[in-house]
CSV table of C-alpha atoms in Angstrom, one decimal:
chain,number,residue,atom,x,y,z
A,1,UNK,CA,-33.5,12.6,-31.9
A,2,UNK,CA,-36.2,11.4,-29.0
A,3,UNK,CA,-39.7,9.4,-29.1
A,4,UNK,CA,-43.0,10.9,-28.1
A,5,UNK,CA,-46.0,8.8,-27.6
A,6,UNK,CA,-48.6,10.9,-29.4
A,7,UNK,CA,-52.7,9.4,-28.9
A,8,UNK,CA,-50.7,5.9,-28.1
A,9,UNK,CA,-49.0,6.3,-31.4
A,10,UNK,CA,-44.9,6.5,-30.6
A,11,UNK,CA,-42.9,8.9,-33.1
A,12,UNK,CA,-39.2,9.0,-33.5
A,13,UNK,CA,-38.4,12.5,-33.8
A,14,UNK,CA,-35.0,12.8,-35.1
A,15,UNK,CA,-34.3,16.9,-35.1
A,16,UNK,CA,-33.0,16.9,-38.7
A,17,UNK,CA,-36.2,19.6,-40.1
A,18,UNK,CA,-36.4,17.5,-43.2
A,19,UNK,CA,-39.5,17.9,-45.3
A,20,UNK,CA,-39.9,13.9,-45.1
A,21,UNK,CA,-42.2,12.3,-43.4
A,22,UNK,CA,-41.3,11.1,-39.7
A,23,UNK,CA,-40.8,7.3,-39.3
A,24,UNK,CA,-43.5,5.9,-36.9
A,25,UNK,CA,-42.3,3.1,-34.8
A,26,UNK,CA,-44.7,0.5,-33.0
A,27,UNK,CA,-43.8,-0.6,-29.3
A,28,UNK,CA,-41.9,-3.2,-28.6
A,29,UNK,CA,-42.7,-6.0,-26.5
A,30,UNK,CA,-40.0,-6.0,-23.7
A,31,UNK,CA,-39.8,-9.1,-21.8
A,32,UNK,CA,-39.8,-9.2,-18.0
A,33,UNK,CA,-36.2,-11.0,-16.7
A,34,UNK,CA,-34.9,-11.2,-13.1
A,35,UNK,CA,-32.0,-13.3,-11.8
A,36,UNK,CA,-30.8,-13.8,-8.8
A,37,UNK,CA,-26.9,-13.5,-8.1
A,38,UNK,CA,-25.8,-14.7,-4.6
A,39,UNK,CA,-23.2,-12.2,-3.5
A,40,UNK,CA,-21.5,-13.7,-0.6
A,41,UNK,CA,-18.1,-15.4,-1.1
A,42,UNK,CA,-16.5,-17.8,1.1
A,43,UNK,CA,-12.9,-17.9,1.5
A,44,UNK,CA,-11.7,-21.4,3.3
A,45,UNK,CA,-8.6,-21.3,5.1
A,46,UNK,CA,-5.9,-24.0,4.8
A,47,UNK,CA,-3.1,-25.4,6.6
A,48,UNK,CA,-1.6,-23.3,9.5
A,49,UNK,CA,-4.4,-21.2,10.0
A,50,UNK,CA,-7.3,-24.2,9.5
A,51,UNK,CA,-5.4,-26.0,12.7
A,52,UNK,CA,-7.7,-23.7,15.0
A,53,UNK,CA,-10.7,-22.8,14.3
A,54,UNK,CA,-11.3,-19.1,14.9
A,55,UNK,CA,-13.8,-17.8,17.3
A,56,UNK,CA,-17.3,-15.7,15.8
A,57,UNK,CA,-16.1,-12.2,15.5
A,58,UNK,CA,-12.2,-13.1,15.5
A,59,UNK,CA,-9.7,-11.8,13.5
A,60,UNK,CA,-7.7,-13.9,10.7
A,61,UNK,CA,-5.0,-12.7,9.4
A,62,UNK,CA,-3.2,-14.0,6.7
A,63,UNK,CA,-3.1,-13.6,2.5
A,64,UNK,CA,-6.3,-14.2,0.8
A,65,UNK,CA,-5.6,-16.2,-2.4
A,66,UNK,CA,-8.3,-16.1,-5.4
A,67,UNK,CA,-7.2,-18.7,-8.1
A,68,UNK,CA,-10.1,-20.3,-10.3
A,69,UNK,CA,-13.2,-18.2,-8.4
A,70,UNK,CA,-11.9,-19.9,-5.2
A,71,UNK,CA,-10.2,-17.9,-2.4
A,72,UNK,CA,-8.2,-19.1,0.3
A,73,UNK,CA,-6.7,-17.8,3.1
A,74,UNK,CA,-3.2,-18.4,4.3
A,75,UNK,CA,-0.5,-18.0,6.4
A,76,UNK,CA,3.0,-15.8,5.3
A,77,UNK,CA,4.6,-19.4,5.7
A,78,UNK,CA,2.2,-21.1,3.2
A,79,UNK,CA,2.4,-18.8,0.6
A,80,UNK,CA,4.9,-21.1,-1.2
A,81,UNK,CA,3.4,-24.2,-0.9
A,82,UNK,CA,0.1,-23.1,-2.1
A,83,UNK,CA,1.2,-20.6,-5.1
A,84,UNK,CA,4.4,-19.9,-7.0
A,85,UNK,CA,4.9,-16.7,-5.3
A,86,UNK,CA,7.5,-16.1,-3.1
A,87,UNK,CA,8.1,-13.8,-0.2
A,88,UNK,CA,11.3,-12.2,1.1
A,89,UNK,CA,12.3,-9.8,3.9
A,90,UNK,CA,14.8,-6.8,2.2
A,91,UNK,CA,17.3,-5.0,4.4
A,92,UNK,CA,17.7,-1.4,2.6
A,93,UNK,CA,21.5,0.3,3.3
A,94,UNK,CA,21.3,4.0,1.6
A,95,UNK,CA,24.7,6.1,2.5
A,96,UNK,CA,24.5,9.8,2.6
A,97,UNK,CA,26.5,12.6,2.5
A,98,UNK,CA,26.8,14.3,5.9
A,99,UNK,CA,29.1,16.4,6.5
A,100,UNK,CA,28.1,18.1,10.5
A,101,UNK,CA,28.6,17.2,13.7
A,102,UNK,CA,27.1,13.5,14.5
A,103,UNK,CA,25.1,14.9,17.6
A,104,UNK,CA,23.4,17.6,15.7
A,105,UNK,CA,22.2,15.2,13.9
A,106,UNK,CA,21.1,12.9,17.0
A,107,UNK,CA,19.3,16.0,18.5
A,108,UNK,CA,17.7,17.2,15.8
A,109,UNK,CA,15.8,13.2,15.7
A,110,UNK,CA,15.3,13.3,18.9
A,111,UNK,CA,13.5,16.7,18.1
A,112,UNK,CA,11.2,14.7,15.6
A,113,UNK,CA,10.8,11.1,16.9
A,114,UNK,CA,9.8,10.0,20.2
A,115,UNK,CA,12.5,7.5,20.9
A,116,UNK,CA,16.0,8.0,19.6
A,117,UNK,CA,17.6,5.5,21.2
A,118,UNK,CA,22.2,5.0,21.5
A,119,UNK,CA,23.9,1.8,20.9
A,120,UNK,CA,27.0,0.6,22.0
A,121,UNK,CA,30.1,0.9,20.1
A,122,UNK,CA,30.9,-3.3,20.0
A,123,UNK,CA,27.3,-3.9,18.5
A,124,UNK,CA,27.6,-1.0,15.4
A,125,UNK,CA,31.4,-0.4,15.0
A,126,UNK,CA,31.3,2.8,15.6
A,127,UNK,CA,28.7,5.7,17.0
A,128,UNK,CA,25.3,4.8,16.5
A,129,UNK,CA,21.4,5.3,17.0
A,130,UNK,CA,18.3,4.2,16.3
A,131,UNK,CA,14.8,5.9,15.4
A,132,UNK,CA,12.1,4.6,16.8
A,133,UNK,CA,13.3,0.8,16.6
A,134,UNK,CA,13.2,0.2,12.8
A,135,UNK,CA,16.3,2.2,11.4
A,136,UNK,CA,19.7,2.7,12.3
A,137,UNK,CA,22.1,5.4,11.6
A,138,UNK,CA,25.5,5.0,11.7
A,139,UNK,CA,28.8,7.3,11.6
A,140,UNK,CA,30.9,6.0,8.7
A,141,UNK,CA,33.4,8.6,7.9
A,142,UNK,CA,33.5,12.1,8.4
A,143,UNK,CA,32.0,12.8,5.4
A,144,UNK,CA,29.5,10.0,5.2
A,145,UNK,CA,26.7,8.5,7.6
A,146,UNK,CA,24.8,5.2,6.5
A,147,UNK,CA,21.1,4.1,7.3
A,148,UNK,CA,19.7,0.9,7.5
A,149,UNK,CA,16.2,-0.7,7.9
A,150,UNK,CA,14.6,-3.4,7.6
A,151,UNK,CA,11.8,-2.5,3.9
A,152,UNK,CA,8.0,-2.7,5.2
A,153,UNK,CA,5.5,0.5,4.7
A,154,UNK,CA,6.1,2.0,8.5
A,155,UNK,CA,10.3,2.1,8.2
A,156,UNK,CA,10.0,2.8,5.1
A,157,UNK,CA,8.3,6.2,5.8
A,158,UNK,CA,10.8,6.5,8.8
A,159,UNK,CA,13.7,6.2,6.9
A,160,UNK,CA,12.3,8.7,4.0
A,161,UNK,CA,11.9,11.7,6.7
A,162,UNK,CA,14.9,11.4,8.2
A,163,UNK,CA,16.8,11.2,4.7
A,164,UNK,CA,14.8,14.8,4.6
A,165,UNK,CA,15.7,15.3,7.7
A,166,UNK,CA,19.5,15.1,6.8
A,167,UNK,CA,19.8,16.7,3.8
A,168,UNK,CA,17.9,19.9,5.7
A,169,UNK,CA,20.2,20.5,8.3
A,170,UNK,CA,22.9,21.9,6.4
A,171,UNK,CA,20.4,24.2,4.7
A,172,UNK,CA,18.9,25.3,8.3
A,173,UNK,CA,21.7,25.8,10.2
A,174,UNK,CA,23.0,28.6,7.1
A,175,UNK,CA,19.6,29.9,7.6
A,176,UNK,CA,20.2,30.6,11.2
A,177,UNK,CA,23.4,31.7,10.9
């Protein structure tokens, strides 16, 4: 279906190849209409972030909360005051079956990460080390080790790579033999 303009007459071609006369339509009158929308959005800082006026170009860090078509930027600690939202720190722990030597694991992780620090025995109740200051690996028994970390996106990625490395060590050792 298409519209054809022939000698000032608009004809709607239906494309059905019927013997019926095509329908002639008059041109519709289209009104010109324009509307201006302000696309700028403004966010107000509140409580702790509002105590100090930021300089031009200075970065303001906080939560952006939209409520009833208004935007507010608030500090992490103020979130529970102005909304029903709350934040928590999550400590995660996973125990993994590992019967290899603890030193082999530490050596393998030193090859992957820049900093692997041994922890004193009195702090960790047995052999342990910290991987990039985010994740603690503890020797629990001859058949188990545990990983401890505070959950955030980077620590979760580090823990995922450490878990994969631990699970691959027995496979790599058997493939070299």
